[in-house]
Amino acid sequence: MSSAPDDVLHLLRQRGRNPDPAVLDSLMRGVAAAPEGLAGPEWIELVEPGADAELISALTKWRAELAEAGDGLDVSPAPANRLGDLRAELRRRGLDGFVVPRADEHQGEYVPRRSQRLGWLTGFVGSAGLAIVLADKAAIFVDGRYTLAVRAQVDIAAFVPHQVPEELPEQWIATNLPRGGKLGFDPWLQTVDGYERFARACQSAGGSFVSVESNPVDSVWHDRAPAPLAPVVPQPVEFAGEASETKRARVAQAIAAKGADAALITAPDSIAWLLNVRGGDVPRTPFPLGFAVLHADGHVDLYMDRRKVPDRTAAWLGNAVTLAPPEELGSALDALGQTGKRVLIEAATAPYWAATRLQAAGVTLVRDADPVSLPKACKNKVELEGIRSAHRRDGVAVSRFLGWLARESKSGKLREIEVSDRLQALREETGKLRDLSFDTISGAGPNGAIVHYRASEATERPLEPGSLYLVDSGAQYRDGTTDITRTVAIGTPTPEMRDRFTRVLKGHIALATARFPVGTSGSQLDALARYALWQVGLDYDHGTGHGVGAYLSVHEGPHRISKMPNTVALQPGMIVSNEPGYYKAGGYGIRIENLIAVKEAEIEGADRRYLEFETLTLAPIDLACVEPKLLTDAERRWLNDYHRRVRETVEPETDEATRAWLAEATRPI
């Protein structure tokens, strides 16, 4: 039965509309399942494009009521009966275990609420993880960012924590799956590469890895949210810098060069970039969920819910993009086999379901990287200028925040949540904020040592004198995505804090000033950022740098700077973070993060092409935490030059109090 409110139906009928109540209810439930972001109620367009204030008010109230309906996700740790219910469902299906990844069908960092099966089952809310449930034991696997968080969020008596890559899920399977055991998996959530690793592990244990037709977690999660519906909107060429038609032709040519007739595109950010559209189906990341097939002639078949594609966006996509319901993807893949096509898929991200469907249809698979990923990562001149503009704007907001923090933190009464709220408010005052680019990490004292900490009323701490405060934040603007971390002394830092902070700064400067030949990958540069820490027996357990999109995902591939091997060479136009850190468990955390862009280096007499970095982020680094004796003359010059640039850029756009603070915060040392 429909729950469409009578007042909404009445207002719509007054305006000449006579919607089917059940259809309207389904639409609004999808709308309520999508995050609203900070750009206002743009979702109204999906319901009634010409809505007036009275109708908008009624629809907004209804949406809020639907969004408040519980789906069991906001409970940590998860109730024990959920694990019991899942085990009962597995027994009913004849399975001895099941794999529950954090991922959705698109393998993205952010997933809609309906796909947060790991969070519902365990209470873990991190951005990466995986659980394996057997009849008599269960394990949860997280990386070094979440070693502390997982123990705080999960009942470790039910789910034993393991840290990857030191302990891999496939090793645990090989040791713990009973002989003859059937370990189930959802073929939509398992990648081709992942399937092969886990299948080998099951075989090693004398068992089997079994695909299921429907996810057993969904069978016991009774209040699961519907698929999200946020409006798909054009990203104008004034921001994109290249027409979609040109992009499609360029990428299609690369597909043909790989010997393929088409490519299955499963990454939503690749689809958004390729078609010059943006969306809002998942938190903090402006892309719509969907699948696409890009043909070698440049035509795209887009599989996406038509309800979230307004008529103006459908017109924007043009005749070379065919919009079809997601349910038709399977038959479309079958048709590719019937015509003897060769289809490119990325085995690291494509669902196992898609690969097996294609192979069953007779398609020849061409396993290669997502053909959109690298062109997307190499920003064009328009995108780069937009990103610089976004960072200038963001730098003003962050500098205003840091000045405010310096004045207000002396009281010792500030707390983590109110401080991060203040930073968000200052970004909102720019008038151009679309959303945050991720949930702000606001960690005081020991909380700063939790790499991906999320403040809550239960965990937040005051910013106490003699402590360090770490704030990692970012913004989504139509012209660019930002990500910045600053560590600030509250009162006077200890000599140890100054030593560790300065060693992190030395690593940051070493990477910022690096010059390297064309063909160098980020993994070859990673040690530069760690060297000063290594010399005194210290390190950090996260990567040094991740790619960043142009008003897309704040974490973007295929490049990165990390200990983990990566063969993708850094290329001009790539944006990457520079964020070494140090974390003393139970004490404090330190991270200094700027975004940097790869560019050509002009070196007289060079024997080949060299590249270097342009620092994009503009906000002071806390001089109170710097021990000048540890800096070389060159490092001191870099810091002084950076601070002079920050001051010259930010000062004209900010208020008198911030200008006074900037003069001291950016003084030469």
XYZ file of C-alpha atoms in Angstrom:
669
model
C 0.000 0.000 0.000
C 1.253 3.489 -0.867
C 2.193 5.868 1.928
C 2.191 8.994 -0.226
C 0.869 11.767 2.047
C -2.522 13.172 1.192
C -1.253 16.765 1.324
C 1.416 16.035 -1.313
C -1.110 14.319 -3.590
C -3.530 17.203 -3.094
C -0.907 19.827 -3.966
C 0.157 17.936 -7.071
C -3.438 17.571 -8.250
C -4.015 21.286 -7.684
C -1.156 21.885 -10.106
C -2.608 19.673 -12.809
C -0.723 16.489 -11.919
C -2.400 13.183 -11.121
C 0.420 10.840 -10.096
C -0.011 7.177 -9.330
C 0.423 7.144 -5.521
C 2.386 3.870 -5.560
C 4.741 5.118 -8.293
C 5.268 8.388 -6.453
C 5.917 6.560 -3.189
C 8.527 4.314 -4.837
C 10.243 7.340 -6.388
C 10.381 9.229 -3.092
C 11.748 6.228 -1.219
C 14.591 6.088 -3.737
C 15.137 9.823 -3.360
C 15.260 9.455 0.437
C 17.817 6.640 0.099
C 20.265 9.026 -1.599
C 22.336 11.523 0.408
C 21.153 15.096 -0.031
C 24.579 16.725 0.052
C 25.025 20.416 0.785
C 23.843 21.959 -2.487
C 20.160 22.103 -1.553
C 17.099 20.033 -2.576
C 18.058 19.435 -6.216
C 16.157 16.134 -6.050
C 12.898 18.088 -6.354
C 13.467 18.066 -10.122
C 12.864 14.303 -10.162
C 9.412 14.704 -8.623
C 8.131 18.009 -10.008
C 10.562 20.264 -11.930
C 8.326 23.306 -11.588
C 7.521 22.903 -7.889
C 6.693 26.083 -5.975
C 7.620 26.821 -2.359
C 4.528 25.181 -0.876
C 5.033 21.928 -2.762
C 8.777 21.932 -2.059
C 8.049 22.271 1.653
C 5.616 19.346 1.636
C 7.958 17.121 -0.386
C 10.915 18.019 1.832
C 8.955 17.060 4.949
C 7.977 13.733 3.382
C 11.553 13.012 2.324
C 12.797 13.695 5.849
C 10.255 11.271 7.287
C 11.319 8.553 4.851
C 15.020 9.172 5.511
C 14.488 8.764 9.254
C 13.087 5.255 8.820
C 15.589 2.872 10.394
C 17.513 0.313 8.356
C 19.637 -1.065 11.186
C 22.904 0.481 10.003
C 23.508 2.957 12.790
C 24.210 0.316 15.429
C 27.753 -0.490 16.553
C 28.557 -3.219 17.302
C 25.768 -4.987 15.429
C 23.348 -7.125 17.471
C 24.450 -10.755 17.784
C 21.184 -12.056 16.344
C 22.146 -10.775 12.884
C 25.070 -13.171 12.716
C 22.831 -15.947 14.013
C 20.155 -15.185 11.436
C 22.735 -15.240 8.631
C 24.109 -18.582 9.778
C 20.603 -20.028 9.846
C 20.047 -18.776 6.287
C 23.336 -20.333 5.166
C 22.326 -23.697 6.647
C 19.001 -23.460 4.837
C 20.863 -22.954 1.554
C 23.375 -25.734 2.168
C 26.327 -23.348 2.513
C 29.129 -23.706 5.052
C 30.109 -20.059 4.913
C 29.732 -16.757 3.118
C 31.918 -13.800 2.129
C 30.582 -10.344 3.034
C 32.627 -7.549 1.417
C 32.271 -3.806 2.015
C 31.934 -3.332 -1.751
C 28.878 -2.874 -3.948
C 28.505 -3.865 -7.611
C 30.808 -1.019 -8.643
C 33.660 -1.616 -6.149
C 33.570 2.020 -5.092
C 34.818 3.465 -1.820
C 31.406 4.907 -1.028
C 28.391 2.632 -1.314
C 24.657 3.295 -0.884
C 23.024 2.318 2.394
C 21.333 -0.697 0.791
C 24.768 -2.114 -0.066
C 26.408 -1.646 3.339
C 26.004 -5.292 4.228
C 29.287 -5.452 6.142
C 28.253 -2.500 8.307
C 24.827 -3.983 9.000
C 26.251 -7.384 9.919
C 29.212 -6.251 12.049
C 28.852 -2.547 12.898
C 32.106 -1.670 11.093
C 31.714 1.614 9.195
C 35.134 1.947 7.550
C 35.535 2.402 3.811
C 37.259 -0.930 3.168
C 36.899 -4.334 4.739
C 35.580 -7.864 4.382
C 34.060 -10.495 6.667
C 34.021 -14.252 6.266
C 31.343 -16.126 8.185
C 31.610 -19.871 8.829
C 29.342 -22.046 10.948
C 31.565 -21.887 14.039
C 33.786 -18.839 13.500
C 33.925 -15.498 11.710
C 36.689 -13.075 10.791
C 36.821 -9.451 9.682
C 39.699 -8.104 7.595
C 40.721 -4.414 7.525
C 43.846 -2.529 6.512
C 46.206 -0.487 8.698
C 43.895 2.551 8.679
C 41.290 0.710 10.723
C 43.209 -1.480 13.183
C 41.981 0.586 16.139
C 38.552 1.482 14.723
C 37.542 -2.120 14.036
C 38.040 -3.081 17.666
C 35.918 -0.143 18.797
C 33.057 -0.815 16.360
C 32.827 -4.607 16.165
C 32.132 -7.374 18.671
C 35.530 -9.041 18.397
C 34.264 -12.099 20.232
C 32.041 -12.717 17.204
C 34.306 -11.394 14.442
C 38.037 -11.821 15.023
C 39.933 -8.858 13.475
C 42.804 -9.393 11.030
C 44.987 -6.757 9.353
C 45.796 -6.932 5.659
C 48.183 -7.325 3.931
C 49.873 -9.099 6.857
C 46.948 -11.544 7.071
C 45.059 -12.147 3.832
C 41.477 -13.449 3.607
C 42.487 -16.178 1.182
C 45.066 -17.484 3.665
C 42.413 -17.615 6.364
C 40.042 -19.472 4.024
C 42.694 -22.039 3.150
C 43.269 -22.708 6.851
C 39.733 -22.526 8.240
C 37.250 -23.702 5.591
C 36.314 -27.307 6.443
C 37.190 -29.995 3.908
C 34.333 -30.308 1.447
C 32.950 -26.987 2.628
C 30.996 -24.688 0.346
C 31.907 -21.019 0.770
C 29.255 -18.830 -0.847
C 29.730 -15.475 -2.546
C 27.616 -12.870 -4.329
C 28.828 -12.754 -7.978
C 27.837 -9.080 -8.234
C 30.149 -8.166 -5.347
C 33.131 -10.350 -6.205
C 35.551 -9.178 -8.886
C 37.030 -11.497 -11.466
C 40.469 -11.286 -9.846
C 39.005 -11.735 -6.379
C 37.077 -14.807 -7.455
C 40.218 -16.453 -8.773
C 42.145 -15.817 -5.525
C 39.361 -17.072 -3.286
C 38.547 -20.067 -5.492
C 42.186 -21.192 -5.247
C 42.043 -20.808 -1.459
C 38.875 -22.902 -1.264
C 40.436 -25.551 -3.465
C 43.510 -25.592 -1.218
C 41.216 -26.280 1.753
C 39.484 -29.074 -0.125
C 36.310 -27.021 -0.533
C 34.606 -24.944 -3.200
C 33.721 -21.305 -3.855
C 30.025 -21.207 -4.742
C 28.142 -18.408 -6.504
C 24.689 -17.621 -5.089
C 21.681 -16.368 -7.054
C 20.635 -13.964 -4.290
C 22.616 -12.553 -1.379
C 21.731 -14.314 1.903
C 22.437 -11.134 3.881
C 19.622 -9.453 1.953
C 17.302 -12.288 2.959
C 17.752 -11.529 6.675
C 18.109 -7.717 6.441
C 14.401 -6.955 6.437
C 14.472 -3.128 6.530
C 17.064 -2.679 3.793
C 16.869 0.625 1.893
C 15.874 0.832 -1.804
C 18.285 1.846 -4.554
C 19.134 5.569 -4.318
C 17.758 8.076 -6.808
C 19.627 11.375 -7.099
C 19.373 13.582 -10.193
C 21.917 13.074 -12.967
C 23.044 16.515 -14.122
C 25.297 17.796 -16.930
C 28.898 18.785 -16.192
C 29.371 21.662 -18.665
C 32.394 21.804 -20.932
C 33.420 25.016 -19.168
C 34.369 22.711 -16.264
C 35.041 19.438 -18.108
C 37.301 21.008 -20.734
C 36.397 18.424 -23.391
C 33.127 17.401 -24.999
C 31.815 13.920 -24.236
C 31.745 13.117 -27.948
C 35.490 13.762 -28.186
C 36.193 11.714 -25.057
C 34.149 8.794 -26.342
C 35.938 8.816 -29.691
C 39.340 8.963 -28.005
C 38.626 6.128 -25.586
C 36.878 4.059 -28.269
C 40.014 4.275 -30.380
C 42.019 2.895 -27.454
C 39.517 0.057 -27.067
C 39.885 -0.871 -30.723
C 43.676 -0.756 -30.351
C 43.366 -3.426 -27.643
C 41.597 -5.698 -30.120
C 38.159 -5.259 -28.566
C 34.812 -4.278 -30.089
C 33.438 -2.814 -26.862
C 34.272 -2.246 -23.214
C 32.120 -2.860 -20.152
C 32.476 0.182 -17.880
C 31.495 -0.608 -14.290
C 33.095 2.293 -12.385
C 30.561 5.117 -11.911
C 33.232 7.825 -11.902
C 34.466 6.580 -15.275
C 30.928 6.817 -16.645
C 30.461 10.296 -15.158
C 33.719 11.554 -16.681
C 33.083 9.924 -20.064
C 29.571 11.343 -20.442
C 30.224 14.693 -18.701
C 27.549 14.142 -16.089
C 27.515 14.141 -12.313
C 25.108 12.677 -9.767
C 24.701 11.974 -6.082
C 23.707 8.370 -5.399
C 26.409 7.837 -2.774
C 27.793 10.076 -0.021
C 30.394 12.741 -0.739
C 31.004 11.604 -4.321
C 29.150 13.267 -7.215
C 28.431 10.429 -9.555
C 25.394 8.336 -10.491
C 25.420 4.567 -10.150
C 25.074 2.629 -13.375
C 26.801 0.476 -15.969
C 27.826 1.314 -19.519
C 28.999 -0.437 -22.654
C 31.254 1.735 -24.802
C 31.433 0.482 -28.375
C 34.407 0.942 -30.681
C 32.386 3.409 -32.777
C 31.948 5.710 -29.759
C 28.326 4.797 -29.053
C 27.430 4.177 -25.403
C 24.683 1.990 -24.002
C 23.954 3.385 -20.549
C 22.152 1.144 -18.025
C 20.697 3.462 -15.428
C 17.338 4.058 -13.744
C 15.502 6.498 -16.044
C 13.720 8.063 -13.072
C 16.923 9.832 -12.015
C 17.747 11.174 -15.478
C 15.812 14.433 -16.049
C 14.730 15.228 -19.596
C 17.339 18.004 -19.840
C 20.094 15.516 -19.030
C 18.752 12.954 -21.503
C 18.915 15.678 -24.166
C 22.456 16.557 -23.030
C 23.570 12.944 -23.491
C 22.465 13.038 -27.150
C 21.571 10.385 -29.677
C 24.910 8.573 -29.381
C 24.009 7.491 -25.838
C 21.211 4.942 -25.488
C 19.582 4.922 -22.065
C 18.186 1.585 -20.888
C 16.956 0.111 -17.570
C 19.619 -1.664 -15.456
C 17.609 -4.896 -15.702
C 18.400 -5.065 -19.435
C 22.173 -5.283 -18.920
C 22.134 -9.092 -18.875
C 20.330 -9.455 -22.194
C 22.606 -6.805 -23.702
C 25.673 -8.811 -22.685
C 24.060 -11.908 -24.201
C 23.570 -10.025 -27.467
C 27.280 -9.173 -27.616
C 28.031 -12.877 -27.604
C 25.461 -13.623 -30.297
C 27.285 -11.242 -32.645
C 30.727 -12.643 -31.777
C 32.064 -9.528 -30.067
C 35.301 -9.154 -28.156
C 34.669 -7.206 -24.931
C 37.222 -5.499 -22.730
C 36.740 -5.822 -18.969
C 38.918 -4.825 -16.031
C 39.330 -8.004 -14.011
C 40.260 -6.073 -10.868
C 36.908 -4.249 -10.716
C 34.364 -5.962 -13.011
C 31.765 -8.153 -11.267
C 32.272 -11.875 -11.655
C 28.599 -11.988 -12.674
C 29.319 -9.893 -15.771
C 32.360 -11.900 -16.821
C 30.570 -15.235 -16.543
C 27.496 -13.871 -18.338
C 29.674 -12.649 -21.200
C 31.597 -15.908 -21.443
C 28.417 -17.963 -21.362
C 27.115 -15.870 -24.258
C 30.218 -16.666 -26.321
C 32.006 -13.345 -25.896
C 35.800 -13.318 -26.066
C 37.034 -11.422 -23.016
C 39.905 -8.964 -23.357
C 41.259 -8.445 -19.849
C 42.786 -5.005 -19.498
C 42.551 -1.833 -17.430
C 39.422 0.307 -17.476
C 40.076 2.332 -20.667
C 38.616 5.469 -19.060
C 40.718 5.379 -15.909
C 43.990 6.794 -17.260
C 42.511 9.547 -19.488
C 40.333 10.609 -16.543
C 43.355 10.809 -14.253
C 45.304 13.087 -16.629
C 43.481 16.387 -16.179
C 43.271 18.775 -19.127
C 44.120 22.482 -18.935
C 40.550 23.536 -18.141
C 40.232 20.960 -15.380
C 43.586 21.979 -13.899
C 42.655 25.644 -13.855
C 39.339 24.775 -12.229
C 41.145 22.697 -9.612
C 43.521 25.596 -8.892
C 40.549 27.907 -8.513
C 38.865 25.455 -6.127
C 42.023 25.282 -4.022
C 42.343 29.075 -3.822
C 38.745 29.275 -2.626
C 39.229 26.381 -0.229
C 42.488 27.843 1.050
C 40.679 30.989 2.137
C 38.088 28.947 4.050
C 40.695 26.703 5.699
C 42.903 29.667 6.632
C 39.923 31.430 8.197
C 39.261 28.237 10.134
C 42.854 27.865 11.329
C 42.909 31.501 12.437
C 39.647 31.003 14.332
C 41.017 27.825 15.906
C 44.178 29.602 17.065
C 42.070 32.222 18.840
C 39.353 30.006 20.291
C 41.365 26.930 21.306
C 43.079 28.787 24.138
C 40.000 28.219 26.289
C 40.437 24.432 26.201
C 36.662 24.087 25.796
C 36.432 23.348 22.071
C 35.395 19.825 21.102
C 35.974 17.810 17.933
C 32.476 17.994 16.450
C 31.912 21.731 16.926
C 35.349 22.401 15.425
C 34.680 20.354 12.279
C 31.234 21.955 12.022
C 32.906 25.376 12.035
C 35.183 24.350 9.166
C 32.206 23.131 7.149
C 30.325 26.363 7.812
C 33.235 28.437 6.510
C 33.318 26.360 3.334
C 29.584 26.842 2.949
C 30.114 30.603 3.172
C 31.965 30.440 -0.164
C 28.552 29.932 -1.777
C 30.017 27.277 -4.069
C 30.234 24.209 -1.848
C 28.451 21.202 -3.346
C 29.396 18.776 -0.583
C 32.306 17.632 1.525
C 34.612 15.262 -0.342
C 34.588 12.868 2.634
C 33.491 12.891 6.257
C 35.865 15.203 8.108
C 38.406 13.498 10.361
C 38.545 15.676 13.473
C 40.814 14.056 16.062
C 42.089 15.601 19.278
C 44.913 14.019 21.261
C 44.771 10.194 21.126
C 41.901 10.291 18.617
C 44.274 11.840 16.105
C 46.245 8.585 16.140
C 43.246 6.740 14.661
C 43.944 7.220 10.968
C 40.332 7.237 9.739
C 38.714 8.364 12.961
C 35.121 9.621 12.923
C 34.063 11.821 15.831
C 30.796 10.998 17.574
C 29.126 12.161 20.754
C 30.431 9.027 22.439
C 34.054 9.349 21.274
C 34.800 13.053 20.833
C 37.381 14.745 23.025
C 38.117 18.349 23.967
C 41.067 20.122 22.361
C 43.191 20.235 25.497
C 46.294 22.414 26.063
C 49.488 20.492 25.427
C 47.903 18.223 22.813
C 47.853 17.963 19.039
C 44.703 18.293 16.947
C 44.509 16.641 13.505
C 41.894 17.683 10.958
C 41.663 15.959 7.568
C 38.951 17.461 5.383
C 37.960 18.245 1.835
C 35.331 19.863 -0.339
C 33.479 19.197 -3.555
C 33.121 22.260 -5.775
C 31.800 22.197 -9.330
C 35.295 23.131 -10.553
C 37.360 20.816 -8.363
C 37.817 18.474 -5.418
C 40.034 19.308 -2.434
C 41.651 17.264 0.349
C 43.854 18.780 3.057
C 45.194 17.678 6.426
C 46.654 20.001 9.037
C 47.993 19.108 12.473
C 47.827 21.946 14.989
C 49.393 22.364 18.432
C 46.895 23.261 21.130
C 49.102 25.249 23.467
C 52.766 24.235 23.587
C 53.818 20.964 21.913
C 56.349 18.679 23.565
C 59.862 18.269 22.122
C 58.862 14.775 20.947
C 55.849 16.174 19.110
C 58.018 18.793 17.406
C 60.575 16.166 16.395
C 57.948 13.851 14.886
C 56.086 16.694 13.189
C 59.280 18.019 11.615
C 60.262 14.583 10.327
C 56.829 14.265 8.718
C 57.321 17.758 7.241
C 60.733 16.766 5.857
C 59.105 13.817 4.089
C 56.355 16.080 2.763
C 58.917 18.527 1.382
C 61.044 15.731 -0.109
C 58.082 14.532 -2.151
C 56.878 18.041 -3.041
C 60.304 18.929 -4.469
C 61.003 15.602 -6.187
C 62.065 15.527 -9.823
C 61.902 12.226 -11.630
C 62.193 10.837 -15.161
C 59.141 10.049 -17.244
C 58.073 6.471 -16.554
C 58.487 6.702 -12.776
C 55.642 5.270 -10.703
C 54.443 6.490 -7.338
C 55.730 3.382 -5.579
C 59.248 4.395 -6.645
C 58.863 7.760 -4.889
C 57.208 6.577 -1.688
C 60.445 6.158 0.275
C 61.229 9.862 -0.114
C 58.339 10.690 2.213
C 59.358 8.091 4.822
C 63.129 8.510 4.902
C 63.347 11.036 7.778
C 61.078 8.824 9.893
C 62.923 5.641 8.995
C 66.185 7.126 10.262
C 64.841 7.024 13.824
C 62.897 3.771 13.505
C 59.454 5.212 12.736
C 56.926 4.724 9.929
C 53.209 4.934 9.109
C 50.789 2.269 7.897
C 48.968 4.048 5.074
C 49.898 5.099 1.574
C 51.619 8.416 0.979
C 49.406 9.574 -1.868
C 46.171 8.800 -3.693
C 44.826 10.184 -6.947
C 42.068 12.808 -6.804
C 39.321 13.451 -9.345
C 38.074 16.682 -10.916
C 34.772 17.123 -9.067
C 34.667 13.358 -8.760
C 36.029 10.893 -6.221
C 38.564 12.170 -3.706
C 40.264 8.765 -4.039
C 40.954 8.019 -7.691
C 43.196 5.598 -9.586
C 45.011 4.204 -11.350
C 48.076 5.931 -9.875
C 49.130 6.221 -6.254
C 52.175 6.791 -4.057
C 52.565 3.825 -1.750
C 54.785 0.992 -0.609
C 52.394 -1.292 -2.476
C 53.778 -1.971 -5.971
C 52.169 0.102 -8.704
C 53.217 0.003 -12.342
C 51.207 3.033 -13.497
C 53.662 5.795 -14.332
C 52.948 9.311 -13.116
C 51.944 11.562 -16.017
C 51.375 15.302 -16.485
C 47.943 16.369 -15.299
C 47.601 13.730 -12.620
C 46.548 14.970 -9.185
C 47.861 13.092 -6.162
C 47.979 13.714 -2.435
C 51.200 14.202 -0.487
C 50.394 13.021 3.049
C 53.089 11.404 5.169
C 52.254 11.004 8.842
C 53.144 9.575 12.215
C 50.777 8.075 14.802
C 51.522 7.336 18.434
C 48.749 5.055 19.665
C 47.102 6.518 22.742
C 49.021 9.760 22.316
C 48.609 11.818 19.157
C 48.545 11.760 15.388
C 50.408 13.864 12.842
C 49.665 14.202 9.145
C 50.513 16.992 6.703
C 48.599 16.725 3.440
C 48.590 18.874 0.321
C 47.377 17.965 -3.147
C 49.998 18.143 -5.876
C 49.787 18.035 -9.679
C 52.293 16.299 -11.941
C 53.836 18.627 -14.515
C 56.766 18.806 -16.919
C 60.088 19.815 -15.339
C 62.436 22.156 -17.160
C 65.953 21.015 -16.320
C 68.773 22.474 -18.386
C 70.992 19.754 -19.791
C 68.639 16.908 -18.818
C 69.264 13.689 -20.755
C 65.569 12.855 -20.986
C 62.131 14.210 -20.043
C 61.631 14.838 -16.359
C 58.548 15.544 -14.283
C 57.934 17.372 -11.007
C 55.043 18.467 -8.803
C 53.032 21.663 -8.453
C 51.591 22.133 -4.957
C 47.907 23.071 -5.194
C 46.778 23.296 -1.552
C 47.094 26.701 0.099
C 46.955 26.870 3.909
C 49.584 27.456 6.613
C 51.531 24.624 8.227
C 51.743 25.083 11.997
C 55.142 26.628 12.762
C 54.682 25.963 16.477
C 55.217 22.279 15.686
C 58.369 22.801 13.601
C 61.847 22.216 15.000
C 63.969 24.428 12.690
C 67.219 22.680 13.682
C 66.032 19.530 11.919
C 65.446 21.337 8.615
C 68.089 21.820 5.969
C 68.518 25.239 4.344
C 66.683 23.981 1.257
C 63.776 22.667 3.351
C 63.560 25.957 5.227
C 63.475 27.856 1.926
C 60.672 25.626 0.651
C 58.585 26.228 3.768
C 59.163 29.988 3.666
C 58.383 30.158 -0.059
C 55.232 28.083 0.429
C 54.032 30.287 3.268
C 54.720 33.444 1.273
C 52.616 32.052 -1.571
C 49.822 31.124 0.853
C 49.840 34.601 2.368
C 49.867 36.412 -0.975
C 47.009 34.269 -2.297
C 44.768 34.111 0.743
C 45.261 37.516 2.375
C 43.322 39.640 -0.162
C 40.249 37.371 0.096
C 39.877 37.121 3.850
C 38.923 39.184 6.911
C 41.037 41.441 9.114
C 41.359 38.956 11.993
C 42.558 36.232 9.642
C 45.007 38.594 7.964
C 46.551 39.442 11.321
C 46.865 35.754 12.161
C 48.303 34.962 8.703
C 51.133 37.443 9.166
C 52.364 35.439 12.163
C 51.413 31.973 10.868
C 53.372 32.433 7.626
C 56.376 34.334 9.000
C 59.797 33.276 7.653
C 61.814 30.964 9.863
